[in-house]
Structures are given as structure tokens and as C-alpha cells.
Amino acid sequence: MNTKYIFITGGVVSSLGKGIVAASLAKLLQSRGLRVTIQKFDPYINVDPGTLNPYEHGECYVTDDGAETDLDLGHYERFLNVPTSQSNNVTTGRIYKTVIDNERQGLYLGKTVQIIPHITDEIKRRMTLLGKSGNYDIILTEIGGTVGDMESTPFLEAVRQLQWEMPDGDCMVIHLTLIPFLHAAQELKTKPTQHSVKMLQQEGIKPDVIICRTEVSLPEGMKKKIALFCNVKADSVFENQDAKSIYEVPLLLHSQHLDDVVLKKLKLKNVPQPNLSDWQDFLKKLFNPKTECDIALVGKYVELQDAYKSIQEAFVHAGTSNNCKANVHTVHSEYLTGSNIKEKLSSMDGILVAPGFGGRGVEGKILAIKYARENKIPFFGICLGMQATVMEFARNVLKLKDASSTEVRPQTTVPVIDLMEDQKTLTTKGGTMRLGAYACKIKEGTLAYRIYGEKLISERHRHRYEVNERYEKQMEDAGLILSGRNPETGLVEIVELPQKQHPFFIGVQFHPELKSTVMKPHPIFVNFVKAAVKYRQTK
Ligand code: GLN
């Protein structure tokens, strides 16, 4: 069987949840026994989203192979429970960079290099790359941006060409649009959808399926009207009504037979019905929690909902596996002070100190860690959160008052967190961090060992700074347990307090949130929530 391609475009507005729809459809196809992956093509000129501010684009998601990618890849992994890679996220910047590098290498033999065919050929090469591996039956490709944007035109042209080149049934296009509900008139409106399909048709693309994001359910008559005006079959218009949880979307789409229509269009016969029982069990637990707990998420990017996406989702998975609703309360680290810390944190059952870059907000994070340590509140620090844990310990336990990270205070006399020597000469920014999966060896008898139940683990990284070897002995002597290390370099990966001293206190240099999925909640999050529930009961 040829690899089949599903392209997903978006119309009317951005933020319609194309990533969730792509992940949900992929989930349905996967649960019918097909080998599926999802890729995202983003129309911006950055070579990757690694250099984008979380305020602009939400969290940067890191894959095992060290690619800094769009946060939608996180959804793909959380839904499918299969890792993605560099090839799953391509930007306009990366396409142009390849073409320009090729041009400089003399690959185009005196030709004028143009959008068509050179840029579109490179887009098509990337769009079909994963398909050539033979590992997948179906590849879903989400086209970032909105139809009509100048930026996404070359992507749409590439889709048009692929649709034209491929045999019938090997390729289809799903268009996701918005049906606004006008509250004043109490009416749903189809006009923006009609316009956006028209725009897609101007690019030479005829969608096979239309999925309508809507606040309220669409009457059958309206679906028929959309089908007629947008030139798709009557059974090919679906609604994507606002759901209680993103994880409900696969079931909502399945109940309308989206997967059947897609399989028919792709000429795939005799595909078994999906087995969604594990997914349904998860949802049942998610919607019927037996208990709850309050977690403070202390960070500086709290204004934007998407900045800590993976952490938020990891709490959904971990909470559910504990039959608990973990209420995550964001706390702005920049505004935490000695005088308001109690008011902000005393009602919490667990404190998570978030990753981050730069010095802003770090002092507040250190205060939160001190509060968690002294009051024996379950604590979990991630990346910068772990580095701040080391700073806090050095300052308040070792009494090294000037202890800091050279990222936060370059002139510190006690750099407990520092760059490694070979990093100090780097001047470029993109892709210069420790990125992707690295092994970590865990000391037996520690909290980390209790959590993972294994001696060798692998987790994803995204950072420049490291625990400074010079201070390790001093900290260990004073009671900080360095319970995880990179087996090759010896770099510190996990720090914790003795379990006799504190019920749950752990900081990790890596990003466990990136590996939490619905079917495999991350063990640190699971145990952190468990500790928070226990703490709440003893309060
Ligand atoms: N800014 C820190 C570093 O670069 C931590 C990064 C992070 O939290 N992801 O090492």
C-alpha cells in the first residue's frame, strides 16, 4: 500500500485547534490499526521555533532527536504516544535555508532560483520525507497559519501539486473553519466558511472534508448548506464543537464517522473499527475525579496560557491516573516577595517551579523553593526550577549568600550554576543548547529511584547551564542528594532532599513534561500529585 497523505488547512481565524483535530483524527486512525504520524509545516521565517519568545508562540517543544519544534508536536505525542522528530516540524525558514544553501553550493547549475519550482519542490520533498521511510501508512500534515495569508501560499501550492501528482485516493485535504455564533442574533453564520473555502479553491485546492469549529451544535440543514456551497459531499461536513477536554475530541469526531469518511476517501477497505476502550477509560476517570489538589505553577510566562502547555497537560494525565483533579494555579514569580509568599502559597498542596530563561523572576522562584523546603510542601523543580533549587540550597543551607547562576548574575562569586567551558565561546543562539534525549543514571535508594523504578532513564533537555562541579561535594555534605547524573559526563541531572527530611522534594535538569502522554503519564508528575493529595489530607 502507498503511504496516504492527509493535509489539514485552516480558515477564517487562527487558534481553531487544527493541532487537536489532526491529533484526534490520527488517534482514531491509529486505533484502527494503522501506522500514523503527524507533521506540521509552519509559515514563519525562523528556522525553528527555538528562538521564539514563549509569549509569541507558546512553549517550544523538544523532541528526542533534539529538534526545537512547535507546541502542536506535543499534542501529537500526547495523543498518539509515539515520539516525533525533527522531520515532523518544518518552517518556511528551514525550507529557504536549504534552498539558499543549495544555491550557494551550485546545485541549481546556473538556473534562476524561484518559488516555483525550487521552493515548492523542497516543500514537497519534506512533506513526503517521512512517507518514504516505510514506517507509516498515513501521514497527516497540518499547514500552519490561515488560508489567505501571504506566508502560507507556497505550502498550499505544494499541496495542490501533490494532489495533482498522486494517484486518486492517496491524498486528501481537510479544511477546518469557524462557524461563528452571533449571540445578539442567536444565529450561526456560514459566510466566513464559504469565503475561506473559496480562497482555498483560488489556490487550486478543493477540500474533501470540512470540519467546522463551533460553540453550539450545527443543525443538519446547515451542514447540508455548507456542503452545497463549499462543493463537498453531503456526508463530509463535520462539527467540532467546543469540548470539555481536548481529549474528548477523538470520540466526538468518531461519533460523526469522520474516520470512516476519511478511510473511504483514501480508498482503504476492511480497516477494523477503532479500539478506544483505554481512551474511554481515561476520559471516564478524567471527568469523575474522586479527589482534588491545588498545585502552584511558579513561573514568569504565566500571562500566556500556552507557555507551559506540556506541564499543564502532564498534570491532566497525572491527576487522572491518581483519580484526582489537579488544579494548577499559575503564580507570577516576578511578583513573589518575602511578604506575600505565605499568602500566595500557603493554601497549595504542591509547588512546581517552572523552566525559564534569563534572570527575571528567578529571585521569586528561589523564595518559593525555600518556602516549600521549610514547610515540607511537595516540591518539583524543572530545569531552571532545578537550578534555582541548587541556588536556594547554596544560599540558605550552605550560607553562601552570593550563590547564583552566571545566567542570572554573571558577576557572582559563587557560580553554583555555570556554563561548561566549551560553551563559553559560543555566540550564536539557535540550536546551541543541550537539546534532546540524554541518558541519566539514578542512584538506588533515592526518591528518584522510587519514582522511576529503574537505574537508567532517558529524558529530554533544553538548557545551556549546568550544576557547577566545584560545589557538588559541599552540597552533598550538607544533605542535598545528587540522585541522577549523566553516565558519560557526570553532569548532575536530579537533586533531591532525603525522604526522611521532606516528603517530596525533587528538581530535575531535564523536561519530564515533554514525555507525558495520555496512555503513559509521567512518573514524576504522577508521584508529585500523589504526594500533593497526601499532603492535603494531613493539612
Ligand atoms: N535558562 C536555563 C539554562 O539555559 C534553564 C533552561 C530551561 O529552564 N529550559 O540552562
Coordinates of C-alpha atoms and ligand atoms in Angstrom, one line a residue:
M1 CA 0.0 0.0 0.0
N2 CA 1.2 3.5 -0.8
T3 CA 1.6 5.9 2.1
K4 CA -1.5 8.1 2.2
Y5 CA -1.5 11.8 2.9
I6 CA -4.0 13.9 4.7
F7 CA -3.4 17.7 4.6
I8 CA -5.2 19.9 7.1
T9 CA -5.6 23.5 6.4
G10 CA -7.3 26.2 8.5
G11 CA -9.6 29.1 7.5
V12 CA -11.3 32.2 8.9
V13 CA -9.1 32.6 12.1
S14 CA -6.1 31.1 13.7
S15 CA -6.2 29.2 17.0
L16 CA -9.1 26.9 15.8
G17 CA -7.4 23.9 17.2
K18 CA -6.1 22.4 14.0
G19 CA -3.4 20.6 16.0
I20 CA -6.1 18.9 18.2
V21 CA -8.2 18.0 15.2
A22 CA -5.1 16.5 13.5
A23 CA -4.1 14.6 16.6
S24 CA -7.7 13.4 17.2
L25 CA -8.1 12.1 13.7
A26 CA -4.6 10.5 13.9
K27 CA -5.7 8.9 17.1
L28 CA -8.8 7.4 15.5
L29 CA -6.8 6.0 12.6
Q30 CA -4.1 4.7 14.9
S31 CA -6.7 2.9 17.0
R32 CA -7.9 1.2 13.8
G33 CA -4.5 -0.4 13.5
L34 CA -2.9 2.0 11.0
R35 CA 0.6 3.3 11.4
V36 CA 0.2 7.1 11.6
T37 CA 2.3 10.2 12.2
I38 CA 1.6 13.9 12.1
Q39 CA 3.8 16.7 10.8
K40 CA 3.5 20.4 11.0
F41 CA 4.5 23.0 8.4
D42 CA 4.8 26.4 9.8
P43 CA 4.9 29.5 7.6
Y44 CA 7.3 31.7 9.6
I45 CA 10.9 32.5 8.6
N46 CA 12.5 31.4 11.8
V47 CA 14.5 28.2 11.0
D48 CA 12.9 26.7 14.1
P49 CA 10.7 28.0 16.9
G50 CA 13.7 27.7 19.4
T51 CA 14.4 31.4 19.2
L52 CA 10.7 32.5 19.6
N53 CA 9.6 34.0 22.8
P54 CA 7.0 31.9 24.6
Y55 CA 4.8 35.0 24.7
E56 CA 4.7 35.0 20.9
H57 CA 4.3 31.3 20.2
G58 CA 3.7 29.4 23.4
E59 CA 6.0 26.7 24.6
C60 CA 8.9 25.3 22.5
Y61 CA 8.5 21.5 22.3
V62 CA 11.7 19.5 22.1
T63 CA 11.9 16.0 20.5
D64 CA 14.2 13.1 21.4
D65 CA 16.5 14.0 18.5
G66 CA 16.9 17.5 19.8
A67 CA 14.6 19.4 17.5
E68 CA 13.1 22.6 18.9
T69 CA 9.6 22.5 17.5
D70 CA 6.1 23.8 17.6
L71 CA 3.9 23.0 20.6
D72 CA 1.5 21.1 18.4
L73 CA 4.0 18.3 18.2
G74 CA 3.4 17.9 21.9
H75 CA -0.3 17.3 21.2
Y76 CA 0.7 14.7 18.6
E77 CA 2.8 12.8 21.0
R78 CA 0.3 13.1 23.9
F79 CA -2.5 11.7 21.7
L80 CA -0.5 9.1 19.8
N81 CA 2.1 8.1 22.4
V82 CA 4.7 7.8 19.6
P83 CA 7.7 10.1 19.5
T84 CA 8.1 12.7 16.8
S85 CA 11.3 14.1 15.4
Q86 CA 13.0 16.9 13.5
S87 CA 11.3 15.8 10.3
N88 CA 7.8 16.4 11.9
N89 CA 8.2 20.1 12.0
V90 CA 9.3 22.3 9.1
T91 CA 9.3 26.0 8.8
T92 CA 9.5 28.4 5.8
G93 CA 12.8 29.4 7.2
R94 CA 14.2 25.9 7.1
I95 CA 12.9 25.5 3.5
Y96 CA 14.5 28.7 2.3
K97 CA 17.7 27.9 4.2
T98 CA 18.0 24.6 2.4
V99 CA 17.3 26.1 -1.0
I100 CA 19.7 29.0 -0.4
D101 CA 22.5 26.7 0.9
N102 CA 21.9 24.5 -2.2
E103 CA 22.2 27.6 -4.4
R104 CA 25.5 28.6 -2.8
Q105 CA 26.7 25.1 -3.3
G106 CA 26.0 25.5 -7.1
L107 CA 23.3 22.8 -7.1
Y108 CA 21.0 24.6 -9.5
L109 CA 23.5 24.8 -12.3
G110 CA 23.1 28.4 -13.5
K111 CA 19.3 28.4 -13.2
T112 CA 17.2 31.3 -11.7
V113 CA 16.1 30.0 -8.3
Q114 CA 12.4 30.7 -7.8
I115 CA 9.5 29.9 -5.5
I116 CA 8.1 27.6 -8.2
P117 CA 9.7 25.1 -8.6
H118 CA 12.6 25.3 -6.2
I119 CA 10.9 26.3 -3.0
T120 CA 7.8 24.2 -3.7
D121 CA 10.0 21.2 -4.7
E122 CA 11.8 21.5 -1.4
I123 CA 8.4 21.7 0.4
K124 CA 7.1 18.6 -1.4
R125 CA 10.4 16.7 -0.6
R126 CA 9.9 17.5 3.1
M127 CA 6.2 16.7 3.0
T128 CA 6.8 13.2 1.6
L129 CA 10.1 12.5 3.6
L130 CA 8.5 10.6 6.4
G131 CA 6.4 8.7 4.0
K132 CA 9.5 7.3 2.3
S133 CA 10.7 5.7 5.5
G134 CA 8.1 2.9 5.0
N135 CA 7.2 3.3 8.7
Y136 CA 3.8 4.8 8.1
D137 CA 0.5 4.1 6.4
I138 CA -0.9 7.6 6.8
I139 CA 0.8 10.9 7.2
L140 CA -1.2 13.8 8.4
T141 CA 0.2 17.2 7.6
E142 CA -1.0 20.3 9.4
I143 CA -0.4 23.5 7.5
G144 CA 0.2 26.3 10.0
G145 CA -1.5 29.7 9.5
T146 CA -4.7 30.6 7.9
V147 CA -5.7 30.2 4.2
G148 CA -5.4 33.6 2.6
D149 CA -2.2 34.5 4.5
M150 CA 0.6 35.5 2.1
E151 CA 3.0 33.4 4.0
S152 CA 1.3 30.0 3.6
T153 CA 0.8 30.3 -0.2
P154 CA 3.9 28.2 -1.2
F155 CA 2.7 25.5 1.2
L156 CA -0.7 25.4 -0.4
E157 CA 0.8 25.4 -3.9
A158 CA 2.9 22.4 -2.9
V159 CA -0.3 20.6 -1.6
R160 CA -2.0 21.4 -4.9
Q161 CA 0.8 19.9 -6.9
L162 CA 1.0 16.8 -4.7
Q163 CA -2.8 16.3 -5.0
W164 CA -2.4 16.6 -8.8
E165 CA 0.7 14.2 -8.9
M166 CA -0.6 11.5 -6.6
P167 CA -3.0 8.7 -7.7
D168 CA -6.6 9.2 -6.7
G169 CA -7.2 8.2 -3.1
D170 CA -3.7 8.7 -2.0
C171 CA -4.2 12.3 -0.8
M172 CA -6.9 14.3 0.7
V173 CA -7.5 17.8 2.1
I174 CA -9.4 18.6 5.3
H175 CA -10.3 22.2 5.9
L176 CA -11.0 23.4 9.4
T177 CA -13.1 26.6 9.7
L178 CA -15.1 28.6 12.2
I179 CA -18.8 28.9 12.2
P180 CA -19.3 31.9 14.5
F181 CA -22.4 32.1 16.7
L182 CA -23.7 35.7 16.9
H183 CA -25.2 35.9 20.4
A184 CA -27.2 39.0 19.8
A185 CA -29.0 37.4 16.8
Q186 CA -28.8 33.9 18.3
E187 CA -27.6 32.7 14.9
L188 CA -24.8 30.6 13.4
K189 CA -23.1 32.1 10.4
T190 CA -21.7 30.1 7.5
K191 CA -20.4 33.0 5.3
P192 CA -16.9 33.1 6.7
T193 CA -16.6 29.4 5.9
Q194 CA -17.8 29.9 2.4
H195 CA -15.3 32.7 1.8
S196 CA -12.4 30.7 3.2
V197 CA -13.2 27.7 1.1
K198 CA -13.4 30.0 -1.9
M199 CA -9.9 31.2 -1.1
L200 CA -8.6 27.7 -0.8
Q201 CA -10.2 27.0 -4.2
Q202 CA -8.4 30.0 -5.7
E203 CA -5.2 28.2 -4.7
G204 CA -6.4 25.3 -6.8
I205 CA -7.3 23.1 -3.8
K206 CA -10.7 21.5 -3.4
P207 CA -11.2 20.3 0.1
D208 CA -12.6 16.8 0.6
V209 CA -13.8 17.3 4.1
I210 CA -14.8 20.4 6.1
I211 CA -14.7 20.5 9.8
C212 CA -16.5 23.4 11.5
R213 CA -15.4 24.7 14.8
T214 CA -18.4 25.9 16.6
E215 CA -19.7 26.9 20.1
V216 CA -23.1 25.3 19.6
S217 CA -24.1 22.2 17.6
L218 CA -24.8 22.7 13.9
P219 CA -28.3 21.7 12.7
E220 CA -28.2 19.1 9.9
G221 CA -29.7 21.7 7.4
M222 CA -26.7 23.9 8.0
K223 CA -24.2 21.1 7.3
K224 CA -26.1 20.4 4.0
K225 CA -25.9 24.1 3.1
I226 CA -22.2 24.2 3.8
A227 CA -21.7 21.0 1.7
L228 CA -23.6 22.5 -1.2
F229 CA -21.9 26.0 -1.1
C230 CA -18.4 24.6 -0.5
N231 CA -18.7 21.8 -3.0
V232 CA -18.1 18.8 -0.8
K233 CA -20.1 15.6 -0.4
A234 CA -23.1 15.8 2.0
D235 CA -21.5 13.4 4.4
S236 CA -18.3 15.3 4.6
V237 CA -19.1 18.3 6.8
F238 CA -18.4 17.7 10.5
E239 CA -18.8 19.8 13.6
N240 CA -16.0 20.3 16.1
Q241 CA -18.0 21.7 19.0
D242 CA -16.1 23.2 22.0
A243 CA -15.3 20.3 24.2
K244 CA -14.9 19.9 27.9
S245 CA -11.5 18.4 27.3
I246 CA -9.3 18.2 24.2
Y247 CA -9.1 14.5 24.9
E248 CA -12.8 14.2 24.1
V249 CA -12.4 15.4 20.5
P250 CA -11.4 12.0 19.0
L251 CA -14.6 10.5 20.4
L252 CA -16.7 13.4 19.2
L253 CA -15.4 13.1 15.7
H254 CA -15.7 9.3 15.7
S255 CA -19.4 9.6 16.7
Q256 CA -19.9 11.5 13.5
H257 CA -17.9 8.9 11.5
L258 CA -15.1 11.2 10.4
D259 CA -12.7 8.2 10.4
D260 CA -15.0 6.2 8.1
V261 CA -15.3 9.1 5.6
V262 CA -11.6 9.6 5.6
L263 CA -10.9 5.9 5.0
K264 CA -13.4 5.8 2.2
K265 CA -11.8 8.8 0.6
L266 CA -8.3 7.2 0.9
K267 CA -9.7 4.0 -0.6
L268 CA -8.7 2.0 2.5
K269 CA -11.1 -1.0 2.8
N270 CA -11.6 -3.6 5.5
V271 CA -10.0 -1.5 8.2
P272 CA -11.2 -2.7 11.6
Q273 CA -13.3 -0.5 13.9
P274 CA -11.3 1.5 16.4
N275 CA -10.4 0.1 19.8
L276 CA -10.9 3.1 22.0
S277 CA -11.6 1.4 25.3
D278 CA -8.4 2.7 27.1
W279 CA -9.1 6.2 25.8
Q280 CA -12.7 6.0 27.1
D281 CA -11.5 4.7 30.5
F282 CA -9.1 7.7 30.7
L283 CA -12.0 10.1 29.9
K284 CA -14.2 8.5 32.5
K285 CA -11.6 8.9 35.1
L286 CA -10.8 12.5 33.9
F287 CA -14.5 13.5 34.3
N288 CA -15.1 11.7 37.6
P289 CA -12.3 12.6 39.9
K290 CA -12.6 11.3 43.5
T291 CA -10.4 14.0 45.0
E292 CA -8.6 17.2 44.1
C293 CA -5.4 19.1 44.9
D294 CA -4.1 22.6 44.3
I295 CA -0.7 23.0 42.6
A296 CA 1.2 26.3 42.3
L297 CA 2.9 26.6 39.0
V298 CA 5.5 29.3 39.7
G299 CA 6.9 30.9 36.5
K300 CA 7.3 34.1 34.7
Y301 CA 5.4 33.4 31.5
V302 CA 2.1 33.0 33.2
E303 CA 0.2 35.5 31.2
L304 CA 0.0 33.2 28.2
Q305 CA -1.9 30.0 28.5
D306 CA 0.3 28.1 26.1
A307 CA 3.6 28.9 27.6
Y308 CA 3.6 25.9 29.9
K309 CA 1.3 23.7 27.7
S310 CA 3.2 20.4 28.3
I311 CA 3.3 21.0 32.1
Q312 CA -0.4 21.7 32.2
E313 CA -1.2 18.6 30.2
A314 CA 1.2 16.4 32.2
F315 CA -1.0 17.4 35.3
V316 CA -4.1 16.3 33.4
H317 CA -2.5 12.9 32.8
A318 CA -1.0 12.5 36.2
G319 CA -4.1 13.8 38.0
T320 CA -6.3 11.4 36.2
S321 CA -4.1 8.5 36.9
N322 CA -4.5 9.4 40.6
N323 CA -8.3 9.8 40.3
C324 CA -7.6 13.4 41.2
K325 CA -8.3 16.8 39.7
A326 CA -5.1 18.7 39.9
N327 CA -6.0 22.4 39.9
V328 CA -3.0 24.2 38.5
H329 CA -2.7 27.8 39.7
T330 CA -0.1 30.0 38.0
V331 CA 1.9 32.2 40.3
H332 CA 3.9 35.0 38.8
S333 CA 7.5 34.5 40.1
E334 CA 8.4 38.1 39.4
Y335 CA 5.9 39.4 42.0
L336 CA 6.7 37.0 44.8
T337 CA 8.3 38.6 47.7
G338 CA 9.1 37.7 51.3
S339 CA 6.0 39.5 52.5
N340 CA 3.4 37.9 50.1
I341 CA 4.8 34.4 49.8
K342 CA 2.7 33.0 52.5
E343 CA -0.5 34.5 51.2
K344 CA 0.3 33.1 47.7
L345 CA 1.5 29.6 48.5
S346 CA 0.2 28.5 51.9
S347 CA -3.1 27.1 50.5
M348 CA -1.2 25.0 48.0
D349 CA -0.7 21.2 48.2
G350 CA 2.3 21.2 45.9
I351 CA 4.7 23.7 44.4
L352 CA 6.2 23.4 40.9
V353 CA 8.9 25.8 39.9
A354 CA 8.9 26.1 36.1
P355 CA 11.6 26.3 33.5
G356 CA 12.7 29.6 32.1
F357 CA 15.4 31.7 30.6
G358 CA 17.2 34.8 31.9
G359 CA 17.3 36.4 35.3
R360 CA 13.8 37.9 35.6
G361 CA 11.7 36.2 38.2
V362 CA 14.4 33.9 39.5
E363 CA 14.5 35.5 43.0
G364 CA 10.8 34.8 43.3
K365 CA 11.4 31.2 42.3
I366 CA 14.1 30.9 45.0
L367 CA 11.7 32.2 47.6
A368 CA 9.1 29.7 46.5
I369 CA 11.6 26.9 46.8
K370 CA 12.7 28.0 50.3
Y371 CA 9.0 28.1 51.3
A372 CA 8.4 24.6 50.0
R373 CA 11.5 23.2 51.6
E374 CA 10.9 24.8 55.0
N375 CA 7.2 24.0 55.1
K376 CA 7.6 20.5 53.8
I377 CA 5.2 21.1 50.9
P378 CA 5.7 18.7 48.0
F379 CA 8.1 20.4 45.6
F380 CA 9.1 19.8 42.0
G381 CA 11.6 21.9 40.1
I382 CA 12.1 21.7 36.3
C383 CA 15.2 22.9 34.5
L384 CA 15.6 26.5 35.7
G385 CA 13.5 25.4 38.6
M386 CA 16.1 22.8 39.5
Q387 CA 18.9 25.3 39.0
A388 CA 17.1 27.6 41.4
T389 CA 16.8 24.7 43.8
V390 CA 20.6 24.4 43.9
M391 CA 20.9 28.2 44.3
E392 CA 18.5 28.2 47.2
F393 CA 20.2 25.3 48.9
A394 CA 23.6 27.0 48.5
R395 CA 22.3 30.3 49.8
N396 CA 20.2 29.2 52.7
V397 CA 21.7 25.9 53.8
L398 CA 25.4 26.3 52.9
K399 CA 25.1 30.0 53.8
L400 CA 26.9 31.0 50.6
K401 CA 24.9 34.3 50.3
D402 CA 26.2 35.3 46.8
A403 CA 25.4 31.9 45.3
S404 CA 23.7 32.2 41.9
S405 CA 23.8 31.2 38.3
T406 CA 26.0 33.1 35.9
E407 CA 22.9 33.3 33.7
V408 CA 21.2 35.3 36.4
R409 CA 24.1 37.2 37.9
P410 CA 27.2 37.0 35.6
Q411 CA 29.5 38.5 38.3
T412 CA 28.6 36.2 41.1
T413 CA 31.5 35.0 43.2
V414 CA 29.7 31.7 43.9
P415 CA 28.6 30.3 40.5
V416 CA 26.8 27.1 41.6
I417 CA 25.2 27.0 38.2
D418 CA 27.5 27.9 35.3
L419 CA 28.2 27.3 31.6
M420 CA 30.6 24.5 30.8
E421 CA 34.0 25.7 29.5
D422 CA 33.4 24.7 25.9
Q423 CA 30.1 26.7 25.8
K424 CA 31.6 29.9 26.9
T425 CA 32.9 30.9 23.4
L426 CA 29.6 30.3 21.6
T427 CA 28.0 33.5 20.2
T428 CA 25.0 32.2 18.0
K429 CA 21.8 31.4 19.7
G430 CA 19.7 28.9 17.6
G431 CA 20.3 25.3 18.4
T432 CA 23.3 25.9 20.8
M433 CA 21.8 24.3 23.9
R434 CA 22.0 20.8 25.3
L435 CA 19.0 19.6 23.4
G436 CA 17.1 16.3 23.1
A437 CA 17.3 13.0 24.8
Y438 CA 20.2 12.2 27.2
A439 CA 20.6 9.2 29.5
C440 CA 20.5 9.7 33.2
K441 CA 21.8 7.2 35.8
I442 CA 19.8 7.0 39.0
K443 CA 21.2 6.3 42.5
E444 CA 19.4 3.5 44.2
G445 CA 17.5 4.2 47.4
T446 CA 16.6 7.7 46.4
L447 CA 13.2 9.3 45.7
A448 CA 14.1 9.4 42.0
Y449 CA 14.7 5.6 42.1
R450 CA 11.4 5.1 43.9
I451 CA 9.7 7.1 41.2
Y452 CA 11.2 5.6 38.1
G453 CA 11.9 2.1 39.5
E454 CA 14.9 1.9 37.1
K455 CA 18.6 2.7 37.2
L456 CA 18.9 4.1 33.7
I457 CA 16.4 6.5 32.2
S458 CA 16.3 8.9 29.2
E459 CA 14.8 12.3 29.3
R460 CA 14.7 15.4 27.1
H461 CA 16.8 18.5 27.6
R462 CA 16.8 22.1 26.6
H463 CA 19.3 24.3 28.5
R464 CA 22.7 25.8 28.5
Y465 CA 23.7 26.0 32.1
E466 CA 24.8 23.1 34.4
V467 CA 25.4 22.4 38.1
N468 CA 29.0 23.5 38.8
E469 CA 31.1 20.5 39.8
R470 CA 33.1 22.7 42.1
Y471 CA 30.3 22.9 44.7
E472 CA 28.9 19.4 44.4
K473 CA 30.8 17.9 47.4
Q474 CA 29.9 20.8 49.7
M475 CA 26.2 20.4 48.8
E476 CA 26.2 16.7 49.2
D477 CA 27.9 17.0 52.6
A478 CA 25.2 19.4 53.7
G479 CA 22.5 16.9 52.7
L480 CA 21.5 17.6 49.1
I481 CA 21.3 14.3 47.3
L482 CA 22.5 14.3 43.7
S483 CA 20.5 11.4 42.7
G484 CA 20.8 11.4 38.9
R485 CA 23.8 12.0 36.7
N486 CA 24.6 11.8 33.0
P487 CA 26.5 8.5 32.8
E488 CA 29.1 9.9 30.3
T489 CA 29.8 13.4 31.5
G490 CA 28.8 13.0 35.2
L491 CA 26.7 16.2 34.9
V492 CA 24.0 16.5 37.6
E493 CA 20.5 15.7 36.3
I494 CA 18.5 15.2 39.5
V495 CA 18.7 16.8 43.0
E496 CA 16.5 15.9 46.0
L497 CA 16.3 16.1 49.7
P498 CA 16.4 13.0 51.9
Q499 CA 12.9 11.4 52.1
K500 CA 13.2 11.4 55.9
Q501 CA 13.6 15.2 55.9
H502 CA 10.9 16.1 53.3
P503 CA 8.0 14.1 51.9
F504 CA 8.7 15.0 48.3
F505 CA 11.4 17.4 47.1
I506 CA 12.9 16.9 43.7
G507 CA 14.5 19.0 41.0
V508 CA 15.4 17.8 37.5
Q509 CA 17.6 19.4 34.9
F510 CA 15.5 17.8 32.1
H511 CA 11.9 18.3 30.9
P512 CA 9.8 15.3 32.0
E513 CA 6.6 17.2 30.9
L514 CA 7.6 16.6 27.3
K515 CA 7.3 12.8 27.7
S516 CA 3.9 12.6 29.5
T517 CA 1.1 11.2 27.4
V518 CA -2.5 10.1 28.0
M519 CA -1.5 6.5 27.8
K520 CA 1.8 7.0 29.7
P521 CA 1.5 9.7 32.3
H522 CA 5.0 10.8 33.5
P523 CA 6.0 9.0 36.8
I524 CA 7.4 12.2 38.4
F525 CA 4.2 14.1 37.8
V526 CA 2.2 11.0 39.0
N527 CA 4.1 10.8 42.2
F528 CA 4.1 14.5 42.7
V529 CA 0.3 14.6 42.5
K530 CA 0.1 11.6 44.8
A531 CA 2.3 13.4 47.3
A532 CA 0.2 16.6 47.0
V533 CA -3.0 14.6 47.7
K534 CA -1.4 13.0 50.7
Y535 CA -0.2 16.4 52.0
R536 CA -3.7 17.9 51.5
Q537 CA -5.1 15.1 53.7
T538 CA -2.6 15.7 56.5
K539 CA -3.1 19.5 56.4
Ligands
GLN1 N1 18.0 29.0 31.4 C1 18.4 27.8 31.9 C2 19.5 27.2 31.0 O1 19.7 27.6 29.9 C3 17.3 26.8 32.1 C4 16.6 26.5 30.8 C5 15.2 25.9 31.0 O2 14.6 26.0 32.0 N2 14.7 25.2 30.0 O3 20.3 26.4 31.5

